[in-house]
mmCIF file of C-alpha atoms in Angstrom:
data_model
loop_
_atom_site.group_PDB
_atom_site.id
_atom_site.type_symbol
_atom_site.label_atom_id
_atom_site.label_comp_id
_atom_site.label_asym_id
_atom_site.label_seq_id
_atom_site.Cartn_x
_atom_site.Cartn_y
_atom_site.Cartn_z
ATOM 1 C CA MET A 8 26.309 30.147 4.352
ATOM 2 C CA ALA A 9 25.469 26.720 2.992
ATOM 3 C CA LEU A 10 22.533 26.503 5.390
ATOM 4 C CA ASP A 11 21.208 29.884 4.265
ATOM 5 C CA CYS A 12 21.401 28.815 0.632
ATOM 6 C CA LYS A 13 19.745 25.490 1.358
ATOM 7 C CA LEU A 14 16.951 27.080 3.368
ATOM 8 C CA GLN A 15 16.365 29.708 0.721
ATOM 9 C CA SER A 16 16.280 26.973 -1.921
ATOM 10 C CA LEU A 17 13.798 24.965 0.138
ATOM 11 C CA LEU A 18 11.544 27.933 0.792
ATOM 12 C CA SER A 19 11.712 29.054 -2.833
ATOM 13 C CA SER A 20 10.865 25.537 -3.941
ATOM 14 C CA LEU A 21 7.893 25.385 -1.600
ATOM 15 C CA PHE A 22 6.599 28.716 -2.836
ATOM 16 C CA SER A 23 7.108 28.034 -6.534
ATOM 17 C CA THR A 24 5.765 24.494 -6.384
ATOM 18 C CA HIS A 25 2.753 24.931 -4.159
ATOM 19 C CA PHE A 26 1.521 28.495 -4.495
ATOM 20 C CA ARG A 27 0.319 28.901 -8.034
ATOM 21 C CA LYS A 28 -2.314 31.558 -7.402
ATOM 22 C CA PRO A 29 -1.161 35.210 -7.176
ATOM 23 C CA ASN A 30 -2.798 35.731 -3.785
ATOM 24 C CA SER A 31 -1.219 32.611 -2.294
ATOM 25 C CA LEU A 32 1.692 34.656 -0.970
ATOM 26 C CA ASN A 33 -0.803 36.443 1.293
ATOM 27 C CA PRO A 34 -2.023 33.523 3.415
ATOM 28 C CA GLN A 35 -5.535 33.706 4.782
ATOM 29 C CA PRO A 36 -6.504 33.123 8.438
ATOM 30 C CA ILE A 37 -7.257 29.538 9.380
ATOM 31 C CA CYS A 38 -10.774 28.568 8.368
ATOM 32 C CA SER A 39 -12.892 27.325 11.262
ATOM 33 C CA LEU A 40 -14.320 24.620 9.028
ATOM 34 C CA HIS A 41 -10.972 22.866 9.359
ATOM 35 C CA PHE A 42 -12.085 22.038 12.847
ATOM 36 C CA ASN A 43 -14.602 19.234 12.657
ATOM 37 C CA SER A 44 -15.858 18.402 16.140
ATOM 38 C CA SER A 45 -16.413 14.745 15.178
ATOM 39 C CA SER A 46 -12.654 14.308 14.838
ATOM 40 C CA ASN A 47 -12.079 15.293 18.456
ATOM 41 C CA SER A 48 -12.892 11.759 19.602
ATOM 42 C CA SER A 49 -10.021 10.310 17.567
ATOM 43 C CA PRO A 50 -6.857 9.356 19.468
ATOM 44 C CA PHE A 51 -4.827 10.483 16.451
ATOM 45 C CA THR A 52 -4.291 13.712 14.511
ATOM 46 C CA GLU A 53 -7.087 13.885 11.969
ATOM 47 C CA LYS A 54 -6.904 16.336 9.066
ATOM 48 C CA THR A 55 -9.895 18.331 10.366
ATOM 49 C CA SER A 56 -8.889 18.410 14.035
ATOM 50 C CA ILE A 57 -8.448 21.707 15.851
ATOM 51 C CA LYS A 58 -6.085 19.911 18.249
ATOM 52 C CA ARG A 59 -3.462 19.846 15.513
ATOM 53 C CA TYR A 60 -3.511 23.646 15.194
ATOM 54 C CA GLN A 61 -3.521 24.139 18.951
ATOM 55 C CA ARG A 62 -0.560 21.795 19.336
ATOM 56 C CA ASP A 63 1.423 23.522 16.582
ATOM 57 C CA GLN A 64 0.268 27.038 17.479
ATOM 58 C CA TRP A 65 3.828 28.403 17.566
ATOM 59 C CA LEU A 66 3.697 28.200 13.761
ATOM 60 C CA TYR A 67 0.508 30.225 13.450
ATOM 61 C CA LYS A 68 0.935 32.934 16.101
ATOM 62 C CA ASN A 69 -2.383 34.827 16.263
ATOM 63 C CA GLN A 70 -4.100 32.894 13.490
ATOM 64 C CA LEU A 71 -6.081 30.698 15.875
ATOM 65 C CA ASP A 72 -7.747 33.784 17.329
ATOM 66 C CA GLN A 73 -8.567 35.023 13.834
ATOM 67 C CA ALA A 74 -10.187 31.809 12.550
ATOM 68 C CA THR A 75 -12.921 32.723 10.092
ATOM 69 C CA LEU A 76 -16.216 31.116 9.210
ATOM 70 C CA CYS A 77 -16.561 29.496 5.796
ATOM 71 C CA SER A 78 -19.757 28.823 3.884
ATOM 72 C CA VAL A 79 -18.377 26.061 1.641
ATOM 73 C CA PRO A 80 -16.590 22.795 2.394
ATOM 74 C CA PRO A 81 -12.813 23.300 2.598
ATOM 75 C CA ASP A 82 -10.534 22.409 -0.312
ATOM 76 C CA PHE A 83 -7.807 20.337 1.331
ATOM 77 C CA ASP A 84 -5.212 21.247 -1.295
ATOM 78 C CA SER A 85 -5.852 24.922 -0.548
ATOM 79 C CA ILE A 86 -5.628 24.195 3.189
ATOM 80 C CA ARG A 87 -2.250 22.553 2.647
ATOM 81 C CA GLN A 88 -0.943 25.460 0.585
ATOM 82 C CA ASN A 89 -2.215 28.019 3.077
ATOM 83 C CA ASP A 90 -0.802 26.114 6.059
ATOM 84 C CA ILE A 91 2.676 26.032 4.518
ATOM 85 C CA ALA A 92 2.544 29.759 3.761
ATOM 86 C CA LEU A 93 1.516 30.504 7.358
ATOM 87 C CA GLN A 94 4.291 28.307 8.763
ATOM 88 C CA LEU A 95 7.258 29.526 6.726
ATOM 89 C CA PRO A 96 8.085 32.721 8.698
ATOM 90 C CA GLU A 97 8.263 30.855 12.007
ATOM 91 C CA LEU A 98 10.271 28.009 10.489
ATOM 92 C CA ARG A 99 12.805 30.569 9.257
ATOM 93 C CA LYS A 100 13.020 32.114 12.728
ATOM 94 C CA LEU A 101 13.451 28.737 14.436
ATOM 95 C CA LEU A 102 16.271 27.762 12.090
ATOM 96 C CA GLN A 103 18.098 30.987 12.874
ATOM 97 C CA VAL A 104 17.578 30.586 16.636
ATOM 98 C CA LEU A 105 18.914 27.030 16.566
ATOM 99 C CA ARG A 106 21.914 28.065 14.515
ATOM 100 C CA GLU A 107 22.769 30.874 16.925
ATOM 101 C CA LYS A 108 22.275 28.554 19.887
ATOM 102 C CA ARG A 109 24.755 26.067 18.468
ATOM 103 C CA GLU A 110 27.346 28.795 17.847
ATOM 104 C CA SER A 111 26.917 30.288 21.335
ATOM 105 C CA GLU A 112 27.339 26.873 22.961
ATOM 106 C CA GLY A 113 30.608 26.284 21.133
ATOM 107 C CA GLY A 114 29.251 23.750 18.705
ATOM 108 C CA CYS A 115 31.484 24.974 15.909
ATOM 109 C CA GLY A 116 35.033 23.746 16.232
ATOM 110 C CA SER A 117 37.719 25.288 14.029
ATOM 111 C CA GLY A 118 35.094 27.482 12.426
ATOM 112 C CA LYS A 119 33.135 24.470 11.178
ATOM 113 C CA CYS A 120 29.736 23.567 12.570
ATOM 114 C CA GLY A 121 28.792 19.913 12.702
ATOM 115 C CA PRO A 122 25.243 18.675 12.164
ATOM 116 C CA GLY A 123 22.770 17.990 14.913
ATOM 117 C CA ASN A 124 21.166 14.667 15.811
ATOM 118 C CA VAL A 125 18.330 13.019 13.905
ATOM 119 C CA PHE A 126 16.245 10.295 15.517
ATOM 120 C CA LEU A 127 13.625 8.154 13.790
ATOM 121 C CA VAL A 128 11.392 7.156 16.683
ATOM 122 C CA GLY A 129 8.630 4.566 16.714
ATOM 123 C CA THR A 130 5.851 5.418 19.157
ATOM 124 C CA GLY A 131 3.922 2.151 19.035
ATOM 125 C CA PRO A 132 0.276 1.636 18.040
ATOM 126 C CA GLY A 133 -1.206 4.352 20.273
ATOM 127 C CA ASP A 134 -1.061 3.414 23.955
ATOM 128 C CA PRO A 135 1.567 5.757 25.489
ATOM 129 C CA GLU A 136 2.547 3.084 28.015
ATOM 130 C CA LEU A 137 3.940 1.022 25.144
ATOM 131 C CA LEU A 138 6.517 3.725 24.397
ATOM 132 C CA THR A 139 10.097 2.628 25.066
ATOM 133 C CA LEU A 140 12.168 4.374 27.730
ATOM 134 C CA LYS A 141 14.687 5.424 25.097
ATOM 135 C CA ALA A 142 11.977 6.952 22.925
ATOM 136 C CA TYR A 143 10.617 8.869 25.927
ATOM 137 C CA ARG A 144 14.057 10.251 26.760
ATOM 138 C CA VAL A 145 14.680 11.388 23.185
ATOM 139 C CA ILE A 146 11.350 13.168 22.736
ATOM 140 C CA GLN A 147 11.877 14.934 26.060
ATOM 141 C CA ASN A 148 15.146 16.438 24.784
ATOM 142 C CA ALA A 149 14.133 17.319 21.212
ATOM 143 C CA ASP A 150 14.301 20.787 19.686
ATOM 144 C CA LEU A 151 11.901 19.963 16.872
ATOM 145 C CA LEU A 152 9.585 16.978 16.367
ATOM 146 C CA LEU A 153 8.043 16.183 12.992
ATOM 147 C CA TYR A 154 5.112 13.908 13.725
ATOM 148 C CA ASP A 155 2.783 11.747 11.660
ATOM 149 C CA ARG A 156 -0.954 11.290 11.855
ATOM 150 C CA LEU A 157 -0.724 7.967 13.733
ATOM 151 C CA VAL A 158 1.355 9.266 16.620
ATOM 152 C CA SER A 159 -1.339 9.296 19.277
ATOM 153 C CA ASN A 160 -2.369 12.450 21.105
ATOM 154 C CA ASP A 161 -1.467 10.780 24.415
ATOM 155 C CA VAL A 162 2.109 10.204 23.217
ATOM 156 C CA LEU A 163 2.396 13.817 22.045
ATOM 157 C CA GLU A 164 1.432 14.972 25.536
ATOM 158 C CA LEU A 165 4.803 13.572 26.693
ATOM 159 C CA VAL A 166 6.865 15.913 24.508
ATOM 160 C CA GLY A 167 9.173 18.270 26.412
ATOM 161 C CA SER A 168 7.846 21.762 27.101
ATOM 162 C CA GLY A 169 10.677 23.441 25.190
ATOM 163 C CA ALA A 170 10.186 21.460 21.994
ATOM 164 C CA ARG A 171 8.496 22.606 18.813
ATOM 165 C CA LEU A 172 6.005 20.311 17.058
ATOM 166 C CA LEU A 173 5.352 20.238 13.311
ATOM 167 C CA TYR A 174 2.627 18.061 11.789
ATOM 168 C CA VAL A 175 3.706 16.358 8.561
ATOM 169 C CA GLY A 176 1.079 13.606 8.463
ATOM 170 C CA LYS A 177 -0.630 12.090 5.469
ATOM 171 C CA THR A 178 -4.119 10.680 5.078
ATOM 172 C CA ALA A 179 -6.409 9.930 2.156
ATOM 173 C CA GLY A 180 -7.015 13.134 0.218
ATOM 174 C CA TYR A 181 -4.677 15.280 2.296
ATOM 175 C CA HIS A 182 -0.886 15.226 2.550
ATOM 176 C CA SER A 183 0.221 18.080 4.791
ATOM 177 C CA ARG A 184 3.751 17.707 3.387
ATOM 178 C CA THR A 185 5.146 15.742 0.488
ATOM 179 C CA GLN A 186 7.819 13.168 1.246
ATOM 180 C CA GLY A 187 10.398 15.366 -0.482
ATOM 181 C CA GLU A 188 9.459 18.323 1.720
ATOM 182 C CA ILE A 189 9.809 16.153 4.827
ATOM 183 C CA HIS A 190 13.286 15.112 3.687
ATOM 184 C CA GLU A 191 14.358 18.730 3.215
ATOM 185 C CA LEU A 192 12.944 19.840 6.574
ATOM 186 C CA LEU A 193 14.843 17.067 8.365
ATOM 187 C CA LEU A 194 18.049 17.982 6.551
ATOM 188 C CA SER A 195 17.750 21.745 7.077
ATOM 189 C CA PHE A 196 17.180 21.475 10.819
ATOM 190 C CA ALA A 197 19.853 18.806 11.248
ATOM 191 C CA GLU A 198 22.362 21.082 9.514
ATOM 192 C CA ALA A 199 21.322 23.885 11.870
ATOM 193 C CA GLY A 200 22.557 21.702 14.752
ATOM 194 C CA ALA A 201 19.140 20.796 16.145
ATOM 195 C CA ASN A 202 18.054 17.654 17.934
ATOM 196 C CA VAL A 203 15.465 16.584 15.376
ATOM 197 C CA VAL A 204 13.022 13.787 16.113
ATOM 198 C CA ARG A 205 10.910 12.167 13.431
ATOM 199 C CA LEU A 206 7.957 10.591 15.246
ATOM 200 C CA LYS A 207 6.139 7.710 13.587
ATOM 201 C CA GLY A 208 3.344 5.462 14.756
ATOM 202 C CA GLY A 209 4.243 1.817 15.297
ATOM 203 C CA ASP A 210 7.793 1.027 14.219
ATOM 204 C CA PRO A 211 9.526 3.529 11.900
ATOM 205 C CA LEU A 212 10.880 0.800 9.626
ATOM 206 C CA VAL A 213 7.645 -1.181 9.199
ATOM 207 C CA PHE A 214 5.503 0.453 6.469
ATOM 208 C CA GLY A 215 6.551 3.846 7.842
ATOM 209 C CA ARG A 216 8.863 5.134 5.068
ATOM 210 C CA GLY A 217 11.549 5.466 7.692
ATOM 211 C CA GLY A 218 13.984 3.659 5.432
ATOM 212 C CA GLU A 219 13.563 6.330 2.744
ATOM 213 C CA GLU A 220 14.192 9.161 5.189
ATOM 214 C CA MET A 221 17.197 7.396 6.671
ATOM 215 C CA ASP A 222 18.681 6.729 3.234
ATOM 216 C CA PHE A 223 18.186 10.351 2.124
ATOM 217 C CA LEU A 224 19.834 11.813 5.231
ATOM 218 C CA GLN A 225 22.744 9.375 5.184
ATOM 219 C CA GLN A 226 23.465 10.319 1.582
ATOM 220 C CA GLN A 227 23.751 13.941 2.787
ATOM 221 C CA GLY A 228 26.230 12.930 5.483
ATOM 222 C CA ILE A 229 23.747 13.057 8.360
ATOM 223 C CA GLU A 230 23.879 10.257 10.916
ATOM 224 C CA VAL A 231 20.468 8.819 11.767
ATOM 225 C CA ASN A 232 19.602 7.027 14.990
ATOM 226 C CA VAL A 233 16.652 4.628 14.833
ATOM 227 C CA ILE A 234 14.636 3.859 17.945
ATOM 228 C CA PRO A 235 12.281 0.954 17.280
ATOM 229 C CA GLY A 236 8.673 0.955 18.364
ATOM 230 C CA ILE A 237 6.133 -1.791 18.935
ATOM 231 C CA THR A 238 4.577 -2.335 15.535
ATOM 232 C CA ALA A 239 0.789 -2.436 15.340
ATOM 233 C CA ALA A 240 0.750 -6.159 14.597
ATOM 234 C CA SER A 241 2.490 -7.014 17.865
ATOM 235 C CA GLY A 242 0.746 -4.451 20.045
ATOM 236 C CA ILE A 243 -2.779 -5.161 18.820
ATOM 237 C CA ALA A 244 -2.361 -8.941 18.754
ATOM 238 C CA ALA A 245 -1.126 -8.834 22.351
ATOM 239 C CA LYS A 246 -4.085 -6.659 23.368
ATOM 240 C CA LEU A 247 -6.485 -9.281 21.958
ATOM 241 C CA GLY A 248 -4.569 -12.282 23.303
ATOM 242 C CA ILE A 249 -3.665 -13.497 19.821
ATOM 243 C CA PRO A 250 -0.257 -15.211 19.496
ATOM 244 C CA LEU A 251 1.032 -14.321 16.036
ATOM 245 C CA THR A 252 2.880 -17.642 15.967
ATOM 246 C CA HIS A 253 1.869 -20.718 17.954
ATOM 247 C CA ARG A 254 3.397 -24.187 17.923
ATOM 248 C CA GLY A 255 1.319 -26.540 15.839
ATOM 249 C CA VAL A 256 -0.990 -23.753 14.654
ATOM 250 C CA ALA A 257 1.048 -21.052 12.896
ATOM 251 C CA ASN A 258 4.734 -21.476 12.141
ATOM 252 C CA SER A 259 5.239 -18.056 10.555
ATOM 253 C CA VAL A 260 3.766 -14.572 10.288
ATOM 254 C CA ARG A 261 3.650 -12.291 7.275
ATOM 255 C CA PHE A 262 3.072 -8.518 7.161
ATOM 256 C CA LEU A 263 1.379 -7.058 4.069
ATOM 257 C CA THR A 264 0.476 -3.556 3.004
ATOM 258 C CA GLY A 265 -3.041 -3.145 1.684
ATOM 259 C CA HIS A 266 -2.168 -0.534 -0.917
ATOM 260 C CA SER A 267 0.764 0.500 -3.067
ATOM 261 C CA ARG A 268 2.354 3.767 -4.024
ATOM 262 C CA LYS A 269 0.818 5.578 -6.971
ATOM 263 C CA GLY A 270 1.611 3.684 -10.127
ATOM 264 C CA GLY A 271 3.101 0.793 -8.174
ATOM 265 C CA THR A 272 2.460 -2.927 -8.402
ATOM 266 C CA ASP A 273 -0.889 -4.277 -7.220
ATOM 267 C CA PRO A 274 -0.267 -4.865 -3.491
ATOM 268 C CA LEU A 275 -2.422 -7.986 -3.639
ATOM 269 C CA PHE A 276 -0.222 -9.834 -6.136
ATOM 270 C CA VAL A 277 1.305 -11.705 -3.181
ATOM 271 C CA ALA A 278 -2.020 -13.410 -2.345
ATOM 272 C CA GLU A 279 -1.011 -16.646 -4.061
ATOM 273 C CA ASN A 280 2.015 -17.077 -1.795
ATOM 274 C CA ALA A 281 0.277 -15.627 1.267
ATOM 275 C CA ALA A 282 -2.611 -18.125 1.220
ATOM 276 C CA ASP A 283 -0.930 -20.464 3.692
ATOM 277 C CA PRO A 284 -3.235 -21.959 6.354
ATOM 278 C CA ASP A 285 -0.223 -22.569 8.621
ATOM 279 C CA SER A 286 0.809 -18.919 8.622
ATOM 280 C CA THR A 287 -0.610 -15.737 10.162
ATOM 281 C CA LEU A 288 -1.319 -12.862 7.796
ATOM 282 C CA VAL A 289 -1.336 -9.266 9.075
ATOM 283 C CA VAL A 290 -2.572 -6.558 6.734
ATOM 284 C CA TYR A 291 -1.728 -2.899 7.316
ATOM 285 C CA MET A 292 -3.748 -0.164 5.585
ATOM 286 C CA GLY A 293 -6.038 -2.763 4.066
ATOM 287 C CA LEU A 294 -9.592 -1.497 4.571
ATOM 288 C CA SER A 295 -10.252 -0.521 0.964
ATOM 289 C CA THR A 296 -8.638 -3.572 -0.619
ATOM 290 C CA LEU A 297 -9.811 -6.264 1.822
ATOM 291 C CA PRO A 298 -12.757 -7.464 -0.319
ATOM 292 C CA SER A 299 -10.411 -8.152 -3.221
ATOM 293 C CA LEU A 300 -7.686 -9.608 -1.003
ATOM 294 C CA ALA A 301 -10.096 -11.975 0.758
ATOM 295 C CA GLN A 302 -11.390 -13.273 -2.578
ATOM 296 C CA LYS A 303 -7.855 -13.862 -3.837
ATOM 297 C CA LEU A 304 -6.768 -15.618 -0.650
ATOM 298 C CA MET A 305 -9.757 -17.964 -0.844
ATOM 299 C CA HIS A 306 -9.170 -18.510 -4.560
ATOM 300 C CA TYR A 307 -5.620 -19.650 -3.813
ATOM 301 C CA GLY A 308 -6.693 -22.083 -1.125
ATOM 302 C CA LEU A 309 -7.163 -20.309 2.194
ATOM 303 C CA PRO A 310 -10.308 -21.770 3.815
ATOM 304 C CA PRO A 311 -13.309 -19.388 3.727
ATOM 305 C CA ASP A 312 -13.934 -20.104 7.420
ATOM 306 C CA SER A 313 -10.433 -18.978 8.422
ATOM 307 C CA PRO A 314 -10.680 -16.916 11.618
ATOM 308 C CA ALA A 315 -10.024 -13.197 11.114
ATOM 309 C CA VAL A 316 -10.274 -9.918 12.964
ATOM 310 C CA ALA A 317 -10.227 -6.230 12.056
ATOM 311 C CA VAL A 318 -9.157 -3.758 14.733
ATOM 312 C CA GLU A 319 -9.736 -0.008 14.477
ATOM 313 C CA ARG A 320 -7.501 2.308 16.534
ATOM 314 C CA GLY A 321 -5.968 -0.622 18.379
ATOM 315 C CA THR A 322 -4.586 -0.278 21.941
ATOM 316 C CA THR A 323 -6.323 3.099 22.428
ATOM 317 C CA PRO A 324 -9.477 3.758 24.478
ATOM 318 C CA GLN A 325 -11.333 4.133 21.151
ATOM 319 C CA GLN A 326 -10.433 0.624 19.960
ATOM 320 C CA ARG A 327 -13.192 -1.210 18.071
ATOM 321 C CA THR A 328 -12.957 -4.843 17.010
ATOM 322 C CA VAL A 329 -14.769 -7.025 14.469
ATOM 323 C CA PHE A 330 -14.244 -10.801 14.565
ATOM 324 C CA ALA A 331 -15.483 -12.871 11.630
ATOM 325 C CA GLU A 332 -14.630 -15.730 9.339
ATOM 326 C CA LEU A 333 -12.638 -14.618 6.312
ATOM 327 C CA LYS A 334 -15.562 -14.972 3.908
ATOM 328 C CA ASP A 335 -17.673 -12.585 6.016
ATOM 329 C CA LEU A 336 -15.066 -10.124 7.287
ATOM 330 C CA ALA A 337 -15.428 -7.453 4.579
ATOM 331 C CA ASP A 338 -19.209 -7.282 5.049
ATOM 332 C CA GLU A 339 -18.902 -7.174 8.829
ATOM 333 C CA ILE A 340 -16.423 -4.293 8.575
ATOM 334 C CA ILE A 341 -18.856 -2.346 6.407
ATOM 335 C CA SER A 342 -21.684 -3.002 8.864
ATOM 336 C CA ALA A 343 -19.544 -1.807 11.779
ATOM 337 C CA GLU A 344 -18.380 1.241 9.769
ATOM 338 C CA LEU A 345 -14.761 0.814 10.782
ATOM 339 C CA VAL A 346 -12.413 3.607 9.711
ATOM 340 C CA SER A 347 -8.668 4.019 9.290
ATOM 341 C CA PRO A 348 -6.393 3.073 10.934
ATOM 342 C CA THR A 349 -7.599 -0.523 10.986
ATOM 343 C CA LEU A 350 -5.332 -3.563 11.220
ATOM 344 C CA ILE A 351 -6.465 -6.950 9.895
ATOM 345 C CA ILE A 352 -5.225 -10.310 11.186
ATOM 346 C CA ILE A 353 -6.100 -13.535 9.349
ATOM 347 C CA GLY A 354 -5.243 -17.048 10.479
ATOM 348 C CA LYS A 355 -6.066 -19.886 12.841
ATOM 349 C CA VAL A 356 -4.360 -18.128 15.754
ATOM 350 C CA VAL A 357 -7.199 -15.566 15.814
ATOM 351 C CA ALA A 358 -9.467 -18.277 17.193
ATOM 352 C CA LEU A 359 -7.142 -18.578 20.203
ATOM 353 C CA SER A 360 -8.152 -15.107 21.373
ATOM 354 C CA PRO A 361 -10.355 -15.139 24.500
ATOM 355 C CA SER A 362 -12.621 -12.738 22.587
ATOM 356 C CA TRP A 363 -13.211 -15.068 19.611
ATOM 357 C CA PRO A 364 -17.039 -15.188 19.523
ATOM 358 C CA TYR A 365 -17.606 -18.358 17.536
ATOM 359 C CA SER A 366 -17.757 -22.023 18.518
ATOM 360 C CA SER A 367 -14.936 -23.171 20.762
ATOM 361 C CA LYS A 368 -14.847 -26.522 18.970
ATOM 362 C CA GLU A 369 -12.166 -25.414 16.538
ATOM 363 C CA VAL A 370 -10.109 -23.899 19.338
ATOM 364 C CA SER A 371 -10.273 -27.153 21.286
ATOM 365 C CA CYS A 372 -9.125 -29.060 18.219
ATOM 366 C CA LEU A 373 -6.212 -26.661 17.751
ATOM 367 C CA VAL A 374 -5.090 -27.047 21.343
ATOM 368 C CA GLU A 375 -5.426 -30.835 21.266
ATOM 369 C CA ALA A 376 -3.343 -30.975 18.102
ATOM 370 C CA ILE A 377 -0.386 -29.249 19.730
#
């Protein structure tokens, strides 16, 4: 009964919050302009990719066959609202099926049904061969997987055939689900007794909001199992042959986020303390703020000729890399037209990469100094 009330509350909230127009309760077929062919080359789930709808087709039933042509560019807020309206009937059905499955398998002792299992799983930076054995086992046995944009398509191909996939990713200008909606989906399906897997790129507890989801579920009495993944900094640095720490060159490494939550503190306020020539700086989600960050780092004493690298879609076949000195990196990124996700590494260890294109004199000096 509690589950029914909670589900009804969730669905009512979704309807009342996100469907303001009278005709929103009559969702329209998926617009074919959602499907931008240029996004098909991405190793990740882009907001305009048809692969997302094909992967999650259980939620849309016959809508893929009814995709309509549109004469105007899509409004991503309308797409989000319409997607949720299309998905709700099948989400209701799946909850009921999972509840009945638990009861039929004797999962309710003394008339009380315990919750299912929730796993926060890190899938690494993109290369499916970097997935841990434990992560592979869990995603093979899941009932429902809620996956983010930066879980690579190759990793999603490993999901068990009986599992259901639900995209909840976020990107600039388009959040398929709010964080609060993700919390409620995890809770509702866990209370239905499902094996729920929350898939995140990299490591779930490194700039992945996994801590927020874990805290929310634990406050509701749901146990959460965390399976770590190789964070982008480690995976991409290894791919390029860059040691994040190196004796005599870098005695520490620091991870920064390139942007803050809405209304939050300037993410670059740490530049004064981060401008340490004996440390390695790794910047996640920093494309838009790199010009400002680079200026601040140099202002606080980091040498303008500090080696640096920007890596787009690291560890995937679509990886692109730009090496440059810190003073030139922002301009080189613009020239190369790098897009998100791009990781930035700044520090003397970058020059130790076999791919570092500049003079080997500095590298020789670094090695001799060790």
